[in-house]
PDB file of C-alpha atoms and ligand atoms in Angstrom:
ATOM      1  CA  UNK A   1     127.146 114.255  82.554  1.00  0.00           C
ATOM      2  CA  UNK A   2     125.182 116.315  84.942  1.00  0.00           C
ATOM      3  CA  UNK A   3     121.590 115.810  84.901  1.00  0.00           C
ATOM      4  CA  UNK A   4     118.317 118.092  86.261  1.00  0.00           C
ATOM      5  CA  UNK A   5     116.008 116.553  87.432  1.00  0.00           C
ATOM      6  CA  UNK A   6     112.366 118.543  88.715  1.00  0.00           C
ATOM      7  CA  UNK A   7     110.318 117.008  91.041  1.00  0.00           C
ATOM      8  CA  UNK A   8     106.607 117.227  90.621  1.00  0.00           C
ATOM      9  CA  UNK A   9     106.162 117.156  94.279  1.00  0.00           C
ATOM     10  CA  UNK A  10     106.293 121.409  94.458  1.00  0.00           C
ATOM     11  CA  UNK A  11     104.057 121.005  90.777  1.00  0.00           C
ATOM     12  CA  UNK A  12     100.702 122.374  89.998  1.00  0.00           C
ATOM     13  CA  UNK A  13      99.207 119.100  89.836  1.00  0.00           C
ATOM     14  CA  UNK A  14      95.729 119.973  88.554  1.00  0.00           C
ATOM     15  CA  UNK A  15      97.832 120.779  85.435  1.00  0.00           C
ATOM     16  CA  UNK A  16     100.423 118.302  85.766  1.00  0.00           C
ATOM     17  CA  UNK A  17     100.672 117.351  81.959  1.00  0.00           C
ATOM     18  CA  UNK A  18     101.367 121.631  81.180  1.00  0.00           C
ATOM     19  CA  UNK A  19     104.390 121.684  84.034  1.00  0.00           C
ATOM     20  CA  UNK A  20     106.005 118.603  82.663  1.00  0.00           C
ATOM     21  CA  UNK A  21     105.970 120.212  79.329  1.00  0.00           C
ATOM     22  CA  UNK A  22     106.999 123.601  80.747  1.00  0.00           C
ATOM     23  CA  UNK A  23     110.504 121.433  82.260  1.00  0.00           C
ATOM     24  CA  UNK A  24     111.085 119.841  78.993  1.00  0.00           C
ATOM     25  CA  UNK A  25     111.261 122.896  77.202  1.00  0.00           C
ATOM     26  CA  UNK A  26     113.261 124.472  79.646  1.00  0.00           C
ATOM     27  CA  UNK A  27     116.038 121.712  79.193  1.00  0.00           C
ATOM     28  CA  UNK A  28     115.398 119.418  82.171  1.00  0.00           C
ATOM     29  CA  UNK A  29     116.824 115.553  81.900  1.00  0.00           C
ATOM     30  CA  UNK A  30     114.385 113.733  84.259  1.00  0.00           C
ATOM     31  CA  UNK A  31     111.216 114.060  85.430  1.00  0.00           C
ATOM     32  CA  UNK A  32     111.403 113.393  89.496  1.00  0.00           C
ATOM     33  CA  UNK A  33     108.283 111.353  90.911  1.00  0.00           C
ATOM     34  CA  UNK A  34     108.091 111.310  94.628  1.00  0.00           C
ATOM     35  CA  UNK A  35     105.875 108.362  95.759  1.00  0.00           C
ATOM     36  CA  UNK A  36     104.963 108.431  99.346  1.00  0.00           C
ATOM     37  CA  UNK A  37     102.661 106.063 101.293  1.00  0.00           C
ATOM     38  CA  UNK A  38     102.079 108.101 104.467  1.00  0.00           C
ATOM     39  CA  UNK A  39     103.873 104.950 106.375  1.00  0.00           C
ATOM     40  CA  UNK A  40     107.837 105.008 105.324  1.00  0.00           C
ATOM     41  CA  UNK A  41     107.360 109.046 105.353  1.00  0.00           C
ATOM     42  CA  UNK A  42     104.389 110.673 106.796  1.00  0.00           C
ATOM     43  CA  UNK A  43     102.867 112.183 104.084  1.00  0.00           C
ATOM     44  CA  UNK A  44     101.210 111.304 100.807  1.00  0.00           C
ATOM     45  CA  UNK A  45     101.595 112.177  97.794  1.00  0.00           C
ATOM     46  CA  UNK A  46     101.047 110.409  94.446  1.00  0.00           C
ATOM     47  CA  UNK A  47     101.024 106.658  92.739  1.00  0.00           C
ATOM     48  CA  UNK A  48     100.557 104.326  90.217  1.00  0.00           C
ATOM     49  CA  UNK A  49      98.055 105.927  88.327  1.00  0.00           C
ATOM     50  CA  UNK A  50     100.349 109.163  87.922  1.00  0.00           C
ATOM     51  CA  UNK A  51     103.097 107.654  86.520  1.00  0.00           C
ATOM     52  CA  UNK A  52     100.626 106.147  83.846  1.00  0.00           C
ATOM     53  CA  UNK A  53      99.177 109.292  83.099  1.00  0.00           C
ATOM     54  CA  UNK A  54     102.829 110.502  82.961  1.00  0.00           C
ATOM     55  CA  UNK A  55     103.775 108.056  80.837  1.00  0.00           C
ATOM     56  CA  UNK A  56     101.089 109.156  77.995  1.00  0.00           C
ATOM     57  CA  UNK A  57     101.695 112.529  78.283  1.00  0.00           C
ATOM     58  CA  UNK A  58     105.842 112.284  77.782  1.00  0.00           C
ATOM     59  CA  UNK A  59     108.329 110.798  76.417  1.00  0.00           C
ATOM     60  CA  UNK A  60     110.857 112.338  79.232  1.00  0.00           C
ATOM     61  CA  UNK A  61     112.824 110.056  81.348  1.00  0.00           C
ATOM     62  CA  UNK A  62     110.615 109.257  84.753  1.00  0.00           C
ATOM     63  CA  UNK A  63     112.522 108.881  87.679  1.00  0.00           C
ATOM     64  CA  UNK A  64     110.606 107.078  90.067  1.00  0.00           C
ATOM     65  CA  UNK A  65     111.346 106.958  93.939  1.00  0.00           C
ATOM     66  CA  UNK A  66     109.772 105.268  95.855  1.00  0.00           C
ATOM     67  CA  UNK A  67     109.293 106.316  99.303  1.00  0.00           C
ATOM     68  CA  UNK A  68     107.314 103.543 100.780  1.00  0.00           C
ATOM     69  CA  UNK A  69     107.172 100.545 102.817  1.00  0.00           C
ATOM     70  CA  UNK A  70     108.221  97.172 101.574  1.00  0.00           C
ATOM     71  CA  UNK A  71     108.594  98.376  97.767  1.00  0.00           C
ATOM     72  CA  UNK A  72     109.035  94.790  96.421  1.00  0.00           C
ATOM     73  CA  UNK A  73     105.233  94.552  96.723  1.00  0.00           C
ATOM     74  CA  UNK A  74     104.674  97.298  93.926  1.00  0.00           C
ATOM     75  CA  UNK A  75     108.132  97.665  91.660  1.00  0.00           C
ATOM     76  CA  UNK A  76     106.567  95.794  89.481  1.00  0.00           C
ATOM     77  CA  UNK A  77     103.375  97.513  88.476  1.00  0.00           C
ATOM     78  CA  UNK A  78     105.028 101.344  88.916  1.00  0.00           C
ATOM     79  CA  UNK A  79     107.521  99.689  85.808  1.00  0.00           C
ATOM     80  CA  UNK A  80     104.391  98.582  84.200  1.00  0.00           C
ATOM     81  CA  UNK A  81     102.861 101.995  84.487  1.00  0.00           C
ATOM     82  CA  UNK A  82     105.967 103.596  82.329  1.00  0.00           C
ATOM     83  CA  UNK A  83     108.846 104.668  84.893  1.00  0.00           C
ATOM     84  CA  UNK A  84     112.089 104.604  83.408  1.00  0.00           C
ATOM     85  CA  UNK A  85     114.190 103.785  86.924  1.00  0.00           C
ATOM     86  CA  UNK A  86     112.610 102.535  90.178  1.00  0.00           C
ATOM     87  CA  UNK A  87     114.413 103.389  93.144  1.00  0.00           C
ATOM     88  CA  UNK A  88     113.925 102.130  96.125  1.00  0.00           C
ATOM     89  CA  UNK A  89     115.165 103.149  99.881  1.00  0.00           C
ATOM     90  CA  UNK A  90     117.563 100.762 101.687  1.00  0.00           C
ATOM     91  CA  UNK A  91     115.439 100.991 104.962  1.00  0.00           C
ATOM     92  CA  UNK A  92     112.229 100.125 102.982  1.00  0.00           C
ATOM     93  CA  UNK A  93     112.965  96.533 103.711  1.00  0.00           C
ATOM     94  CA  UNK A  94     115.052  93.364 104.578  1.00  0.00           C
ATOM     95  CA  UNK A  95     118.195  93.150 102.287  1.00  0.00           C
ATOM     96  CA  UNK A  96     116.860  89.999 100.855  1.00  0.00           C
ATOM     97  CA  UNK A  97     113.315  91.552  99.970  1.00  0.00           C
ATOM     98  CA  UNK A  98     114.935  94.965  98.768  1.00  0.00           C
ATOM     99  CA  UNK A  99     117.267  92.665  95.861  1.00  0.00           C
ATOM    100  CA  UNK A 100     114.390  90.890  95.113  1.00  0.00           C
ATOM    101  CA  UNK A 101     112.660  94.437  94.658  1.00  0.00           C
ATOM    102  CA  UNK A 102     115.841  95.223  92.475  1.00  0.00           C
ATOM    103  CA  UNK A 103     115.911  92.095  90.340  1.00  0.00           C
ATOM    104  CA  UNK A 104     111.998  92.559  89.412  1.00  0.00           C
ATOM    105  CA  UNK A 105     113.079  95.771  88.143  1.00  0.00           C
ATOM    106  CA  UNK A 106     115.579  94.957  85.844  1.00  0.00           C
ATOM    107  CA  UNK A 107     113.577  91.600  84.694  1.00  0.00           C
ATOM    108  CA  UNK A 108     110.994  94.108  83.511  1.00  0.00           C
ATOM    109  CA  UNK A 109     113.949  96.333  81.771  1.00  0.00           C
ATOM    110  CA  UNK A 110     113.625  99.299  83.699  1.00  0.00           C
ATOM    111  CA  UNK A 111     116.973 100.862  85.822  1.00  0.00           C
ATOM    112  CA  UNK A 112     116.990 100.604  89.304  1.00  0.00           C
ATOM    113  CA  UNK A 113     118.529 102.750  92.086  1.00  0.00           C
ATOM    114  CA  UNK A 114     118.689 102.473  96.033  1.00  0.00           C
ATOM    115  CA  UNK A 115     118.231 105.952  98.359  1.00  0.00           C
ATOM    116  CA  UNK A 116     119.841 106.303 101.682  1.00  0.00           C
ATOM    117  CA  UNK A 117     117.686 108.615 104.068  1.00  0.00           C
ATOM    118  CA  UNK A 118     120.334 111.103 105.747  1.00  0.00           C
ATOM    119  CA  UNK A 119     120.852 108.564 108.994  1.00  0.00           C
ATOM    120  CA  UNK A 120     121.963 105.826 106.938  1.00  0.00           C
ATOM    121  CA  UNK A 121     125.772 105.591 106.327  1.00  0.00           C
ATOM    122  CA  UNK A 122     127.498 105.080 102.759  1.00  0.00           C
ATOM    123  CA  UNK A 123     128.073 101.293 104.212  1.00  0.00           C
ATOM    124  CA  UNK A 124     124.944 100.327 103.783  1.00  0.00           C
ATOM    125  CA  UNK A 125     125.103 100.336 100.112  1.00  0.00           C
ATOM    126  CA  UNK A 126     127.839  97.634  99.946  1.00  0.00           C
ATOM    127  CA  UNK A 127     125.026  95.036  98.807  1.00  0.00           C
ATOM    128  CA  UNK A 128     123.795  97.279  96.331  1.00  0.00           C
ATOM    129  CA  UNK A 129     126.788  98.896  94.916  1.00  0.00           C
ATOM    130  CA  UNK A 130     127.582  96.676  91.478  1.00  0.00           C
ATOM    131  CA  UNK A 131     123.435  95.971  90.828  1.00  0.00           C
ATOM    132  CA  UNK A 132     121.928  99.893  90.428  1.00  0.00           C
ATOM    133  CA  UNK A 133     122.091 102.518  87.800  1.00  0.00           C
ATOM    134  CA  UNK A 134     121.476 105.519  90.392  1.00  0.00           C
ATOM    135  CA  UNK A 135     122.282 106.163  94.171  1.00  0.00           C
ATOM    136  CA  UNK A 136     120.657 109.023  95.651  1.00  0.00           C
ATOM    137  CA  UNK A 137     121.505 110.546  98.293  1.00  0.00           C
ATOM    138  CA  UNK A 138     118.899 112.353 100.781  1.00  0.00           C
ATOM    139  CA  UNK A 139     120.064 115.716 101.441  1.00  0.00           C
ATOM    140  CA  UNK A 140     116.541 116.330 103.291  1.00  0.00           C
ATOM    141  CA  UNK A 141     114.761 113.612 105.552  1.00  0.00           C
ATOM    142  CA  UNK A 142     112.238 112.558 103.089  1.00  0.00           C
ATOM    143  CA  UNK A 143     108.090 113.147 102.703  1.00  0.00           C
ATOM    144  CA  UNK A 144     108.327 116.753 102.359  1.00  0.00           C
ATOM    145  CA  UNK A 145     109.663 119.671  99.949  1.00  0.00           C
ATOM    146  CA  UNK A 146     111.033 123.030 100.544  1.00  0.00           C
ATOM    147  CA  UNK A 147     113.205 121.959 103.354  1.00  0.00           C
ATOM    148  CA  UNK A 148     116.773 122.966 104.123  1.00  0.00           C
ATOM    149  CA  UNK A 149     119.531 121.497 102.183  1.00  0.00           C
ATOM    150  CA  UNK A 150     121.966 119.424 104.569  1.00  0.00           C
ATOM    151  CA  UNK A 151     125.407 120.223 103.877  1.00  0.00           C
ATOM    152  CA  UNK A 152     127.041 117.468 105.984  1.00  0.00           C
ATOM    153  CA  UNK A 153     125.679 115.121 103.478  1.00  0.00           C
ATOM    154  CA  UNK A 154     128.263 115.257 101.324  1.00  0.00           C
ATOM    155  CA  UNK A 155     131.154 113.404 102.600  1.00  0.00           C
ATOM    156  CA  UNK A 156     128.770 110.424 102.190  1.00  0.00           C
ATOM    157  CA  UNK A 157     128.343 111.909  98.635  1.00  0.00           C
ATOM    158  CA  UNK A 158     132.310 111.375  98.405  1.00  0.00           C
ATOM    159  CA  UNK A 159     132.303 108.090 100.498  1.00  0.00           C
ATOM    160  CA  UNK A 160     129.547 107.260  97.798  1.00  0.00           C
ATOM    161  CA  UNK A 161     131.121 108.228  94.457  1.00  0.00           C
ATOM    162  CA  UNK A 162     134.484 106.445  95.761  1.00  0.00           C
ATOM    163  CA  UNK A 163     133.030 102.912  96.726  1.00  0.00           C
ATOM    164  CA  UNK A 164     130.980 103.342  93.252  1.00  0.00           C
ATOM    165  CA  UNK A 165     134.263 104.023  90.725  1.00  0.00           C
ATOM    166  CA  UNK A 166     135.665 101.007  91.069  1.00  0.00           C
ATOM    167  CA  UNK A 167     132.845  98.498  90.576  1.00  0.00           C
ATOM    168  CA  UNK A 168     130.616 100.256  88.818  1.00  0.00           C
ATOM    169  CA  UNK A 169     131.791 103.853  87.459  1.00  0.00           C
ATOM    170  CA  UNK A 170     128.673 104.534  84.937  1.00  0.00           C
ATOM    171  CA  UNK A 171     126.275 104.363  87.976  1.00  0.00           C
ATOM    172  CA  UNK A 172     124.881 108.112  88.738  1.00  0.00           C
ATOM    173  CA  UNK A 173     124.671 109.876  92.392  1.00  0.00           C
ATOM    174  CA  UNK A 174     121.493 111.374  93.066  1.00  0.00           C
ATOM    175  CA  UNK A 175     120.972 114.284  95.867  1.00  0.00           C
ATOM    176  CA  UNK A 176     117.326 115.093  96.531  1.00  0.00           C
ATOM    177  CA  UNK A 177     116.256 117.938  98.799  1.00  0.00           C
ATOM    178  CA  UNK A 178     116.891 121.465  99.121  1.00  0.00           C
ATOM    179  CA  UNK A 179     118.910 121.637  95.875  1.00  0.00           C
ATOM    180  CA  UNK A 180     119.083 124.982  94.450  1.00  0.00           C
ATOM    181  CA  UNK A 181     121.821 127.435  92.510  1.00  0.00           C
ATOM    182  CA  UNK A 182     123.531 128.118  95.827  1.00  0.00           C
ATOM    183  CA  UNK A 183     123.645 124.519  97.297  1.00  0.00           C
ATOM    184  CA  UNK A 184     123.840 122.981  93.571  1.00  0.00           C
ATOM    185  CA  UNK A 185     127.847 123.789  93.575  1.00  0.00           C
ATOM    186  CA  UNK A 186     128.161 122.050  97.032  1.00  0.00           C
ATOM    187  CA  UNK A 187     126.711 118.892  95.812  1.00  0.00           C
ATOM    188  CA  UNK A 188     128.678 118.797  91.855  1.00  0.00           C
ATOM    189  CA  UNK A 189     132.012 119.330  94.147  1.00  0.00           C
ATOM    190  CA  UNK A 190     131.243 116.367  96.497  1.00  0.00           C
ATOM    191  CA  UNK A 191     130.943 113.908  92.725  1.00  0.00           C
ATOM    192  CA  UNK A 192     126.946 114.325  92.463  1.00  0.00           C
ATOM    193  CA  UNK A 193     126.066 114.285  88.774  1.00  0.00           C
ATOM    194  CA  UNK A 194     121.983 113.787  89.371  1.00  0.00           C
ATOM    195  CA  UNK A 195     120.549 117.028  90.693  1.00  0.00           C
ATOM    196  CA  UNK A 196     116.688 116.746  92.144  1.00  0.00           C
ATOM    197  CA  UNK A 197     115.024 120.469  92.607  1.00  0.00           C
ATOM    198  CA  UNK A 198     111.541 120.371  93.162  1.00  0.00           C
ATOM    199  CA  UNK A 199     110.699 124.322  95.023  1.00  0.00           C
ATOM    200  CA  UNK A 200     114.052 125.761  93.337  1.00  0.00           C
ATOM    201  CA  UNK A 201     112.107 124.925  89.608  1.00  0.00           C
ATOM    202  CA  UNK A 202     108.649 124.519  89.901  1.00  0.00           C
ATOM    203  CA  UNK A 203     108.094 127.452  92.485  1.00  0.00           C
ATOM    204  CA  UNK A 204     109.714 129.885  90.029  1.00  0.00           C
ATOM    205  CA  UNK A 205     107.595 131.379  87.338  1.00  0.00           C
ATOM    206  CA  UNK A 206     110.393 131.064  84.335  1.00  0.00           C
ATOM    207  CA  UNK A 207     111.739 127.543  84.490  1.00  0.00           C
ATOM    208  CA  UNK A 208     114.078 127.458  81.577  1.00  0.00           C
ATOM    209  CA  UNK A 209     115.743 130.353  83.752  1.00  0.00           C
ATOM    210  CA  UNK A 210     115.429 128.140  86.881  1.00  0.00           C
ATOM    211  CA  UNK A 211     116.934 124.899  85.256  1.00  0.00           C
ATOM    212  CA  UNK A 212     119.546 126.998  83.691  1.00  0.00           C
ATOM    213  CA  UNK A 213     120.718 128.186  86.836  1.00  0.00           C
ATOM    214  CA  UNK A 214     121.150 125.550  88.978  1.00  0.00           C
ATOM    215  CA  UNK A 215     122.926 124.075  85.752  1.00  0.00           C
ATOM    216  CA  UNK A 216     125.210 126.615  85.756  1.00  0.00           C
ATOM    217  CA  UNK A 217     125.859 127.748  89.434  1.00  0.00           C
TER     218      UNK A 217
HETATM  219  C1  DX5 T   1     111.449 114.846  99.559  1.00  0.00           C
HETATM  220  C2  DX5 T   1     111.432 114.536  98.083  1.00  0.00           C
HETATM  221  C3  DX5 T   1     112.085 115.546  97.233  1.00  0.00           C
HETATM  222  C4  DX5 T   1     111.447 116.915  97.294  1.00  0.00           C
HETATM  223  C5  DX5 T   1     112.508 117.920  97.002  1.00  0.00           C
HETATM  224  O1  DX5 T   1     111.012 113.736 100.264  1.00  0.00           O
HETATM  225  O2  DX5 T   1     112.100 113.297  97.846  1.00  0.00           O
HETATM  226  O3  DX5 T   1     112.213 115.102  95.891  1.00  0.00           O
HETATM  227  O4  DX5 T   1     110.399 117.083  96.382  1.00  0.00           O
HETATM  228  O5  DX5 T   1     111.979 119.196  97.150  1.00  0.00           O
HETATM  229  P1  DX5 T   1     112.883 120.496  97.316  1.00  0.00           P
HETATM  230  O6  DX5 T   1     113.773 120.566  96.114  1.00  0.00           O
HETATM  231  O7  DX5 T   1     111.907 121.588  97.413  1.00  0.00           O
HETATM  232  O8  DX5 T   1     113.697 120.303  98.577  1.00  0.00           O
HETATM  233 ZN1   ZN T   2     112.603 112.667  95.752  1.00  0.00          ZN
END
């Protein structure tokens, strides 16, 4: 089933509790929560506390990624705080630190995913492949919105989807960055079924009409 999923990063944030509303109504699936520590990306953006506040204010499904260093030092307290699925990048940490990360995850009953950043090859998700709910795949280099969709991303989209079918076929494929009705296509052709848009929703004044048409592109 193809999901939408809006990223607050491109939100007003002074009303952050309005937009979310404003995404539900206009039919999204997930809400997107980019959480950067100005040291795996270099920029900053939002944290714990948000995803609690979050949590209060809806009942949608957070999807929480983690763009930071050494995430098994956190997972734990952003599923305290309410996310629904923790992701995690694969160059965040060791192997051995990043299942740990994953196990914590799904001790406290939250799904788990693992990112690759656009240098990373499909490979290194071997590890991961049969323990996730959600693979995204970076279709921007992360820490910042409104940049331009990458295209050659999608064989690993394909690469992705094929090592995933066999081992575990529920598992969704995420694609993050520079999503919008023209690229959308590109990515629900290469087997993407998760589709992150955080200028191509929230920097539109009519979101239902925004949601609707990467939906339907
Ligand atoms: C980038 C973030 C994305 C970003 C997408 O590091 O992970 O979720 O908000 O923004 P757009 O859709 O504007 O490329
Ligand atoms: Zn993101």
């Amino acid at each position: 089933m193809l999901k939408i999923a809006p990223s607050i990063l491109a939100a007003d944030f002074a009303r952050l509790g309005e937009e979310v509303e404003d995404i539900r109504r206009g039919g999204a699936d997930f809400v997107h929560v980019d959480v950067m520590d100005g040291c795996f990306v270099p920029n900053i953006s939002v944290g714990i506390p948000v995803v609690a506040s979050l949590r209060k204010a809806t009942d949608m499904f957070l999807d929480v990624h983690l763009m930071i260093d050494r995430p098994v030092r956190y997972v734990e307290r952003f599923c305290r705080a309410g996310a629904d699925l923790v992701n995690l990048h694969a160059e965040a940490d060791s192997l051995e630190n990043n299942l740990e990360a994953l196990r914590i995850i799904r001790a406290n009953g939250k799904k788990c995913g693992v990112t690759l950043k656009p240098a990373t090859p499909a490979e290194a998700l071997s590890p991961y492949l049969e323990l996730v709910d959600l693979v995204l795949i970076m279709t921007v280099e992360p820490g910042f919105g409104g940049q331009k969709f990458m295209d050659d991303m999608m064989d690993k989209v394909r690469a992705v989807r094929r090592m995933l079918d066999p081992v575990n076929p529920g598992c969704d494929v995420e694609v993050d960055g520079g999503v919008d009705p023209q690229t959308a296509p590109i990515c629900k052709a290469a087997g993407a079924n998760v589709l992150v848009a955080g200028s191509a929703v929230f920097g539109k004044a009519d979101r239902a009409a925004a949601i609707e048409a990467i939906r339907n592109s």
